mmCIF file of C-alpha atoms in Angstrom:
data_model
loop_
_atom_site.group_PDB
_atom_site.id
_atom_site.type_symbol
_atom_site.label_atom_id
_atom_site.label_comp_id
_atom_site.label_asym_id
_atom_site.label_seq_id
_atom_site.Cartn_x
_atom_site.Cartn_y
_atom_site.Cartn_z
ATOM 1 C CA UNK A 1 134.535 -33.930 99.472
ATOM 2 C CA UNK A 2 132.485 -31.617 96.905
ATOM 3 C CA UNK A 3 136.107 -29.437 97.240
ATOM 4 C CA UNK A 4 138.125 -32.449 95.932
ATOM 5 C CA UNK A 5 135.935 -32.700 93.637
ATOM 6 C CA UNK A 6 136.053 -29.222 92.458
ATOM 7 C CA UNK A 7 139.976 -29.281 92.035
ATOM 8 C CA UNK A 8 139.778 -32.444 90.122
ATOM 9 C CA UNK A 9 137.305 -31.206 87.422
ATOM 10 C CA UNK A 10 139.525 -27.678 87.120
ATOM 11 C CA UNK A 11 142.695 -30.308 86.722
ATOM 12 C CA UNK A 12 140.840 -32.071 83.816
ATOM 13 C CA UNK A 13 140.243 -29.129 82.528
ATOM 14 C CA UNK A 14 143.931 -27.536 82.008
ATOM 15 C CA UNK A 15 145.987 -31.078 82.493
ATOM 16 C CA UNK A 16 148.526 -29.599 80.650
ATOM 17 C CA UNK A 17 151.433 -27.588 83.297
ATOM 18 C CA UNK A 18 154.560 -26.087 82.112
ATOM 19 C CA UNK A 19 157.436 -27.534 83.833
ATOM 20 C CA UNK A 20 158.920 -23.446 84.170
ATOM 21 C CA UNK A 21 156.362 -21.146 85.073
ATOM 22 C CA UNK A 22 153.536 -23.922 85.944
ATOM 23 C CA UNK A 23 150.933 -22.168 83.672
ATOM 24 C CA UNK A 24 148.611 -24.754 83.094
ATOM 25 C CA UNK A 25 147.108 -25.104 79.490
ATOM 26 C CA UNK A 26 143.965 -27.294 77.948
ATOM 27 C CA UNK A 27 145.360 -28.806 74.879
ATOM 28 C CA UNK A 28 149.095 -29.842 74.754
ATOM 29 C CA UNK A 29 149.579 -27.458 71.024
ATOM 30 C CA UNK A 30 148.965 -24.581 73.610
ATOM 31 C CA UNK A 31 151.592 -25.964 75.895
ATOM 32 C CA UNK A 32 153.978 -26.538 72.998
ATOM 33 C CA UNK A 33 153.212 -23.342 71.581
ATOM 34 C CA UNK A 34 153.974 -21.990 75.480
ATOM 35 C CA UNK A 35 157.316 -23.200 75.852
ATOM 36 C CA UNK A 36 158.785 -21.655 73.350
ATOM 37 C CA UNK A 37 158.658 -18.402 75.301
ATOM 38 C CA UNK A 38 161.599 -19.977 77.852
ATOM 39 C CA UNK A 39 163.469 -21.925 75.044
ATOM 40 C CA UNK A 40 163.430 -18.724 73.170
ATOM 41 C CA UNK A 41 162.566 -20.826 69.838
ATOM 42 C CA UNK A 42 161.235 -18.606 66.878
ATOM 43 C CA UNK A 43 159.733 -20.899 64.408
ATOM 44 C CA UNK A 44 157.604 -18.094 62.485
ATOM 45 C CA UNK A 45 159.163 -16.055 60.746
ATOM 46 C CA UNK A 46 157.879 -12.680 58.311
ATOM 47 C CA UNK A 47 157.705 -13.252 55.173
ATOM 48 C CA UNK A 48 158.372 -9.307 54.504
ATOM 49 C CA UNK A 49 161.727 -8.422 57.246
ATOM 50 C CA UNK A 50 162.267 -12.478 57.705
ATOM 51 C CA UNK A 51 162.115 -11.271 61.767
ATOM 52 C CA UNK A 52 161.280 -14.218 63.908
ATOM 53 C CA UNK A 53 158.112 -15.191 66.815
ATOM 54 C CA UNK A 54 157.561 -17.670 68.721
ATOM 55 C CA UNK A 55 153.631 -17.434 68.252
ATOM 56 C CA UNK A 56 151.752 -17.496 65.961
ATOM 57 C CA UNK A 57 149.620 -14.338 66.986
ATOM 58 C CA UNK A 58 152.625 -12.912 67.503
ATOM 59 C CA UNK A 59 153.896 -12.312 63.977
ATOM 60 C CA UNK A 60 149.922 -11.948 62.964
ATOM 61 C CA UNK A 61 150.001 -8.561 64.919
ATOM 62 C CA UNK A 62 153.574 -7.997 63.312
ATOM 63 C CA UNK A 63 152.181 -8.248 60.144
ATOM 64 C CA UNK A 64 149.961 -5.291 60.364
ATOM 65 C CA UNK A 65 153.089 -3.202 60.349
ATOM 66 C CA UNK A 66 153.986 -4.067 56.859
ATOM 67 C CA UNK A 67 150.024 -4.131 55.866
ATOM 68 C CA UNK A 68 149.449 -0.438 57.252
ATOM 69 C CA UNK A 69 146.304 -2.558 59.259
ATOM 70 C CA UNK A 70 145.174 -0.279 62.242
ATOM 71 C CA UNK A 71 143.127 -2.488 63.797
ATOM 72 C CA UNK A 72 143.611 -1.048 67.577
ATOM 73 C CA UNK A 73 141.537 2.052 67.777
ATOM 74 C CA UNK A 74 141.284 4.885 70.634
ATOM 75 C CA UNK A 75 138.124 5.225 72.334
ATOM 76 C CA UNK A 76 138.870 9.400 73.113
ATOM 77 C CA UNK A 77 140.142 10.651 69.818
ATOM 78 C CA UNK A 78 139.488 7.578 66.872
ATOM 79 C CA UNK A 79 143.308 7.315 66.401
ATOM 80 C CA UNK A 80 143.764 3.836 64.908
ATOM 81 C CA UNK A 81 146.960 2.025 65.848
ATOM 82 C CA UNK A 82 148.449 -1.375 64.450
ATOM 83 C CA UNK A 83 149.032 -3.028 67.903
ATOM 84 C CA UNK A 84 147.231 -2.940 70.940
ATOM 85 C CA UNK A 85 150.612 -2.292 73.226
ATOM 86 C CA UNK A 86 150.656 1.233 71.208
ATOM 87 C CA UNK A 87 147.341 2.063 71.926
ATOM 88 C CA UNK A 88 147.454 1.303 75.425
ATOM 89 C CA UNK A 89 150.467 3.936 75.515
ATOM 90 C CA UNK A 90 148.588 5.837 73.785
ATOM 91 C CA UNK A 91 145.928 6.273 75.881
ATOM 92 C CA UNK A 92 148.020 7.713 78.702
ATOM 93 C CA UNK A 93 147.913 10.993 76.880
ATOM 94 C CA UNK A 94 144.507 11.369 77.871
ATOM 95 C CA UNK A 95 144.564 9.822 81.117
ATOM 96 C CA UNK A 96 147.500 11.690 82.153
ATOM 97 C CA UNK A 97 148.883 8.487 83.446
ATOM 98 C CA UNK A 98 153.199 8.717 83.810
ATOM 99 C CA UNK A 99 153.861 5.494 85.360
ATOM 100 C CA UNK A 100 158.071 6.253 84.463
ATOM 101 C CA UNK A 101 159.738 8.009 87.078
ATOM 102 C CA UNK A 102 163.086 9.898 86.643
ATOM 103 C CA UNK A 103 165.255 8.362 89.762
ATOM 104 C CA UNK A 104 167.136 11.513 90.043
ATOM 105 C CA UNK A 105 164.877 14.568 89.454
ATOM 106 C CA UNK A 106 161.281 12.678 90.439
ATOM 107 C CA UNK A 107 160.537 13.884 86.857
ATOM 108 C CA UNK A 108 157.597 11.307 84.959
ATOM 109 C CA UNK A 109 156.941 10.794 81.468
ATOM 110 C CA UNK A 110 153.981 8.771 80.320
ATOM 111 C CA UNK A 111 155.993 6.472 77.805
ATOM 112 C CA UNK A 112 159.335 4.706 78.783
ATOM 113 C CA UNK A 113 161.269 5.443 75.483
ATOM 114 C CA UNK A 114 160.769 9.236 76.389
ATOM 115 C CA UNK A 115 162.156 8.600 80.104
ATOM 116 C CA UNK A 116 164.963 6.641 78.343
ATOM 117 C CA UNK A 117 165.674 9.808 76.273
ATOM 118 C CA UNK A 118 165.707 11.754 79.369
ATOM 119 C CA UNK A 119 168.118 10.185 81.598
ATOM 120 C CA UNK A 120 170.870 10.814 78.897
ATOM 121 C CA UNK A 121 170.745 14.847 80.420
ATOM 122 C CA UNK A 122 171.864 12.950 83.789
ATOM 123 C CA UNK A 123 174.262 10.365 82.019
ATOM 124 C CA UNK A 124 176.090 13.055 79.873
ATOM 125 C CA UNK A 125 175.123 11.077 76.894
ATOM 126 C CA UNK A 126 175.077 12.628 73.463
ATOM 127 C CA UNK A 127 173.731 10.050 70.877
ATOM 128 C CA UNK A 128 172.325 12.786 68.450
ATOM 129 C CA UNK A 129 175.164 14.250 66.522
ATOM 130 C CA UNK A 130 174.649 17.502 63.957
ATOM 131 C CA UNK A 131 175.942 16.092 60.684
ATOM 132 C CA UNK A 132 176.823 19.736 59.674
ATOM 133 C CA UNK A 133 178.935 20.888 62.684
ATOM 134 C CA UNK A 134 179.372 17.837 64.708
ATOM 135 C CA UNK A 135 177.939 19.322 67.327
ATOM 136 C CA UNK A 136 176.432 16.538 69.729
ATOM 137 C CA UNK A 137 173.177 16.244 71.747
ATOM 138 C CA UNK A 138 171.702 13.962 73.948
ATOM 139 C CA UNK A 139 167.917 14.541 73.263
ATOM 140 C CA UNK A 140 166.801 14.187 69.797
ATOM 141 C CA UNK A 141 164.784 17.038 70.391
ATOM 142 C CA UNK A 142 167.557 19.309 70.840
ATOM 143 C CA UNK A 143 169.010 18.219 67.707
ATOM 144 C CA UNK A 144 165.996 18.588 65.520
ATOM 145 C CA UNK A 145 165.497 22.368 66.982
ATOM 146 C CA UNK A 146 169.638 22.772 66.494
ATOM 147 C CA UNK A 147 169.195 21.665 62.612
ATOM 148 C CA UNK A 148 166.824 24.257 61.896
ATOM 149 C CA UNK A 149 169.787 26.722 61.862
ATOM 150 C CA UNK A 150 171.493 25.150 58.765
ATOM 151 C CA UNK A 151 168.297 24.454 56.775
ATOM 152 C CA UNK A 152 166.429 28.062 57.645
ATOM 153 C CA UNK A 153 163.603 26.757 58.220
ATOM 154 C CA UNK A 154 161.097 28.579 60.115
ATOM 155 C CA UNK A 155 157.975 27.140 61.000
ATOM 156 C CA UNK A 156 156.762 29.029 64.182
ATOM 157 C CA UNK A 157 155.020 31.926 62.655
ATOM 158 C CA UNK A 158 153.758 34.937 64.387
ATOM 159 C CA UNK A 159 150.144 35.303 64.046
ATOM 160 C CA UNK A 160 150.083 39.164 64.421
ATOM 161 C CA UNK A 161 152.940 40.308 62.240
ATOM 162 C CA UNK A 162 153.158 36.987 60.334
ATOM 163 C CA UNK A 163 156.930 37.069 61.318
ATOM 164 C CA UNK A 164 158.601 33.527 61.389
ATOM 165 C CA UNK A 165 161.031 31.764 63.515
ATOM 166 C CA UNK A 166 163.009 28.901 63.883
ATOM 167 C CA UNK A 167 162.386 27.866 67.349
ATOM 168 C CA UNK A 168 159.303 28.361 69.680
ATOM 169 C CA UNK A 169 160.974 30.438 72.353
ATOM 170 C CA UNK A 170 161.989 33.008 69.748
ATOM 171 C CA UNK A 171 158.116 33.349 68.832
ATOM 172 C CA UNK A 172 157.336 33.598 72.508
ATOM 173 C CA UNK A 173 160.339 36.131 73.032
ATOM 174 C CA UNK A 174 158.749 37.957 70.004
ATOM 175 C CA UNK A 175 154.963 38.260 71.016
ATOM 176 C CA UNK A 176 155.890 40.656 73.889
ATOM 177 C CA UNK A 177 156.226 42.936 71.166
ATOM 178 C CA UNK A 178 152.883 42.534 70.729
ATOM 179 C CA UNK A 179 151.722 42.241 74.032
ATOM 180 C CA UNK A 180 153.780 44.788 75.573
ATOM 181 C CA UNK A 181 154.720 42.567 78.342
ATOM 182 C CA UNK A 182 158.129 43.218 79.730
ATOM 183 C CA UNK A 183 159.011 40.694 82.768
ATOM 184 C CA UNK A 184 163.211 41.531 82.619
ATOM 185 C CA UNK A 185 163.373 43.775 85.014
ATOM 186 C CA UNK A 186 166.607 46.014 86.148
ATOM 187 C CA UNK A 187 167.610 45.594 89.791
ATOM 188 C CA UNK A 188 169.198 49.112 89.756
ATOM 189 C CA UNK A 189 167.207 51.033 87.960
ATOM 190 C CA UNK A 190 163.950 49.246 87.668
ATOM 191 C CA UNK A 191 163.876 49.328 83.939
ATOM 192 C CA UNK A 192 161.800 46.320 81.861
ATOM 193 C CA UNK A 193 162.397 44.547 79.162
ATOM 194 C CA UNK A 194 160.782 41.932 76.814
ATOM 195 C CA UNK A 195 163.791 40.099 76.562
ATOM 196 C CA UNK A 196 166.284 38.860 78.186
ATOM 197 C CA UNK A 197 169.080 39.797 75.979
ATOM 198 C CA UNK A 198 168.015 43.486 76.188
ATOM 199 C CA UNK A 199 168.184 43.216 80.000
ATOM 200 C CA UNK A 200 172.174 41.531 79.799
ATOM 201 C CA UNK A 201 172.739 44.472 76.883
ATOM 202 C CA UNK A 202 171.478 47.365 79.157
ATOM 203 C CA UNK A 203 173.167 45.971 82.718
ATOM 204 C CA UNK A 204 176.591 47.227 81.182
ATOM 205 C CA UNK A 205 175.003 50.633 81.404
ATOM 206 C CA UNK A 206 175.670 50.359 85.078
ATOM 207 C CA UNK A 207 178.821 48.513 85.441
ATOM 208 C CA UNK A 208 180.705 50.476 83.035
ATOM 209 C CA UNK A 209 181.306 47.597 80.508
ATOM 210 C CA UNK A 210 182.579 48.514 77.081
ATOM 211 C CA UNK A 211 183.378 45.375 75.289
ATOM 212 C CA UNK A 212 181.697 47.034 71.583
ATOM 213 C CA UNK A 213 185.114 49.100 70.240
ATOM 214 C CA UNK A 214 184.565 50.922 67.506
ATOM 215 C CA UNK A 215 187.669 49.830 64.292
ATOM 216 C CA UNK A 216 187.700 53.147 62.808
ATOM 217 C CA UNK A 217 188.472 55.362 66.489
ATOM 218 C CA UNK A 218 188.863 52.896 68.816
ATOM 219 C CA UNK A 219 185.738 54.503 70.682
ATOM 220 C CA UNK A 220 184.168 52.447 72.879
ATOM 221 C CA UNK A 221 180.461 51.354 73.586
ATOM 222 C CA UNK A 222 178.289 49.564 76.204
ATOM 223 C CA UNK A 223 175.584 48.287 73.461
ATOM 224 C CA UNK A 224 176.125 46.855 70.059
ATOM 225 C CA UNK A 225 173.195 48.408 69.077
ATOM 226 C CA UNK A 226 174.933 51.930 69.769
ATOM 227 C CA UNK A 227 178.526 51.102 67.772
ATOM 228 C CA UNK A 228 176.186 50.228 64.957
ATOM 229 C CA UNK A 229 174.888 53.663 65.129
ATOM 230 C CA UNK A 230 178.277 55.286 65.629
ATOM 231 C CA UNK A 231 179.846 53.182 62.425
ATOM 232 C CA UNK A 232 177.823 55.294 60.148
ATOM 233 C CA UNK A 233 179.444 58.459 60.850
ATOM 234 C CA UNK A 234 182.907 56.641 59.486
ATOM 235 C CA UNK A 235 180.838 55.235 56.449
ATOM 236 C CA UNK A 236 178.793 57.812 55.604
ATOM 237 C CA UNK A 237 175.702 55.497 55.894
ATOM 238 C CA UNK A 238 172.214 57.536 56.425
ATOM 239 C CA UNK A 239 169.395 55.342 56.192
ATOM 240 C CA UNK A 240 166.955 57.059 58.560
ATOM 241 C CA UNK A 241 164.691 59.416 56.034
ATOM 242 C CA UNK A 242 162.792 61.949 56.916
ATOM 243 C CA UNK A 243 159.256 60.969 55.493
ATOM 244 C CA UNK A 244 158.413 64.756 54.801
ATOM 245 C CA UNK A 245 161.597 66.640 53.540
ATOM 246 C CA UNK A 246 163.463 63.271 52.635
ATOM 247 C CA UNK A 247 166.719 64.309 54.598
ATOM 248 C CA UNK A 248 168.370 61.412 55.867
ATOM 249 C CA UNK A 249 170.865 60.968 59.053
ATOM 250 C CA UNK A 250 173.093 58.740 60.005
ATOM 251 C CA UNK A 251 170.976 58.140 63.775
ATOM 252 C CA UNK A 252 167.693 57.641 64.427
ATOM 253 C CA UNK A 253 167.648 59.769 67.562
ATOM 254 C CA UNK A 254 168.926 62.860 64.947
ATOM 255 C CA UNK A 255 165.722 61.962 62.644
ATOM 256 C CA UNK A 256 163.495 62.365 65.731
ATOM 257 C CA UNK A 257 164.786 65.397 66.751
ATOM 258 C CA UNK A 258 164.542 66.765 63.191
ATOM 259 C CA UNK A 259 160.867 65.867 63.151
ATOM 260 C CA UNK A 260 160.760 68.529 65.167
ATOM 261 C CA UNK A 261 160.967 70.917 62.865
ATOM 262 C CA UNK A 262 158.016 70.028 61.008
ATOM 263 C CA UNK A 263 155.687 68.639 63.885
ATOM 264 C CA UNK A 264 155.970 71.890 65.502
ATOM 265 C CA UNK A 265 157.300 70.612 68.946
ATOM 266 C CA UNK A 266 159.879 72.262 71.029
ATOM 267 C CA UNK A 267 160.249 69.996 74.032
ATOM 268 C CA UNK A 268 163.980 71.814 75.148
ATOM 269 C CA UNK A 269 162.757 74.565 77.023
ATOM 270 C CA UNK A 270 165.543 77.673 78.535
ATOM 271 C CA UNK A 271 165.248 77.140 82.606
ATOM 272 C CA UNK A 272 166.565 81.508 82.479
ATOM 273 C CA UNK A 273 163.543 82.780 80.044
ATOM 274 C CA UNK A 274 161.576 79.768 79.273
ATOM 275 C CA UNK A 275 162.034 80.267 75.823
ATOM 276 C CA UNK A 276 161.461 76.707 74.093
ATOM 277 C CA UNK A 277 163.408 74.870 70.957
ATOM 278 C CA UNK A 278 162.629 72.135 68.752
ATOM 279 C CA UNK A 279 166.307 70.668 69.098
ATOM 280 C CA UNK A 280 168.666 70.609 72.303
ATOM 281 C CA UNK A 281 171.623 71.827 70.365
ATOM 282 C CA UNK A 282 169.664 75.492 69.555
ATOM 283 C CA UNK A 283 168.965 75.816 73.238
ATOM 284 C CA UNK A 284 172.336 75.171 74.035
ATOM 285 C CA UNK A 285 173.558 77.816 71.758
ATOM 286 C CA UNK A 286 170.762 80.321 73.314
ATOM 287 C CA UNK A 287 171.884 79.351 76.719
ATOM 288 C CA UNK A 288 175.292 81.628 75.683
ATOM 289 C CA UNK A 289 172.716 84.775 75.832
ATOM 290 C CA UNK A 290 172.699 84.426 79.289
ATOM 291 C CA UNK A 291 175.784 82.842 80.614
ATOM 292 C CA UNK A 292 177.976 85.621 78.385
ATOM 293 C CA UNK A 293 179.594 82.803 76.979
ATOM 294 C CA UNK A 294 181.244 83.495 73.750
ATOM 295 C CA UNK A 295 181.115 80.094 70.890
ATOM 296 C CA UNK A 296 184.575 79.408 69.581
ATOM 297 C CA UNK A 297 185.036 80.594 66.172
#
């Protein structure tokens, strides 16, 4: 009996059901008000973009975007946001929380307009188009780190050398330099490198590949780096100086060796007398003492 009761007085209390969802209201404006969510009937509309609610509190929270109002404020780090729906994804950056699973890799993301972004690398979709080359992308990230090329912009500074780059993993390439931390390694010969680029340059060493032809002779070279060096002996180019007698060569390996002459060292030593040299080339030409060997005149 007291049960009956019970459900009677909660029935007086909300009297008011919708017909759809049976969500039971007090006062029949709140019903009204209600059923506008399943006729889909807008009735306020902003006074600012003329976009249209169906509730009232609806376009009051809408109106904060136009007023620059942050009423919705995090609890962790005081960032203010103008509806509560962007604070509460907000707030999964500091509980970790990525309730937006990837269906394909397993991979989350805490917000679903960033898991939305990344299914477009599964779809093949390229929304994001360079305006400059027409070169498409399907994360907007991608684009924004491609655009840097055309504008030269080059915000990721090295904090050692001061150095700047255009992308991040050009700054983390860099810093090895720094760091001395080589993790390319050679599987022949066991040789590291800080980049990757200098391991794919110094792999032709052992397969033989000459794809770097020099114009002038048609000789050819393993590493660009060493047809630069050769292309000076065609244009006469010397722009390694020696900081002591001011000669200049055309190689830097020459300028070391010729540092030689004033540092004192004489690492090319005769395997017959033991007589050291400064440079390889005067050993050589001692080496004829012994052997008889007569140089062509």
């Amino acid at each position: 009996m007291s049960f009956k009761l019970s459900q009677s007085k909660s029935a007086e209390k909300k009297p008011f059901s919708c017909t759809v969802c049976k969500k039971a209201f007090r006062y029949r404006r709140d019903l009204n008000q209600h059923m506008r969510i399943h006729t889909g009937e807008k009735q306020h509309s902003c006074s600012v973009c003329e976009r249209h609610f169906s509730q009232s509190g609806s376009l009051k929270t809408h109106m904060r975007v136009h007023t620059g109002e942050k009423a919705h404020i995090c609890s962790v780090c005081k960032k203010a946001f103008s509806q509560n729906t962007h604070l509460k994804r907000h707030m999964r950056v500091h509980t970790g929380e990525k309730a937006h699973s990837c269906s394909i890799r397993k991979k989350a993301f805490s917000q679903s307009g960033r898991l939305k972004e990344h299914m477009k690398v599964h779809t093949g979709e390229k929304a994001h188009s360079c305006s400059v080359r027409k070169k498409a992308f399907s994360l907007s990230g991608n684009l924004k780190k491609h655009m840097v090329f055309h504008t030269g912009e080059k915000p990721h500074i090295c904090s050692v050398c001061k150095k700047a780059f255009s992308q991040s993993r050009s700054l983390k390439a860099h810093m090895r330099v720094h760091t001395g931390e080589k993790p390319h390694i050679c599987s022949v010969c066991k040789k590291a490198f800080s980049q990757s680029g200098r391991l794919k340059e110094h792999m032709k060493v052992h397969t033989g590949e000459k794809p770097h032809i020099c114009s002038v002779c048609k000789k050819a070279f393993s590493q660009s780096g060493n047809l630069k060096e050769h292309m000076r002996g065609h244009t006469g180019e010397k722009p390694h100086i020696c900081s002591v007698c001011k000669k200049a060569f055309s190689q830097s390996g020459n300028l070391k060796e010729h540092m030689r002459v004033h540092t004192g060292e004489k690492p090319h030593i005769c395997s017959v007398c033991k007589k050291a040299f400064s440079q390889s080339r005067s050993l050589k030409a001692h080496m004829r003492v012994h052997t008889g060997e007569k140089p062509h005149i």
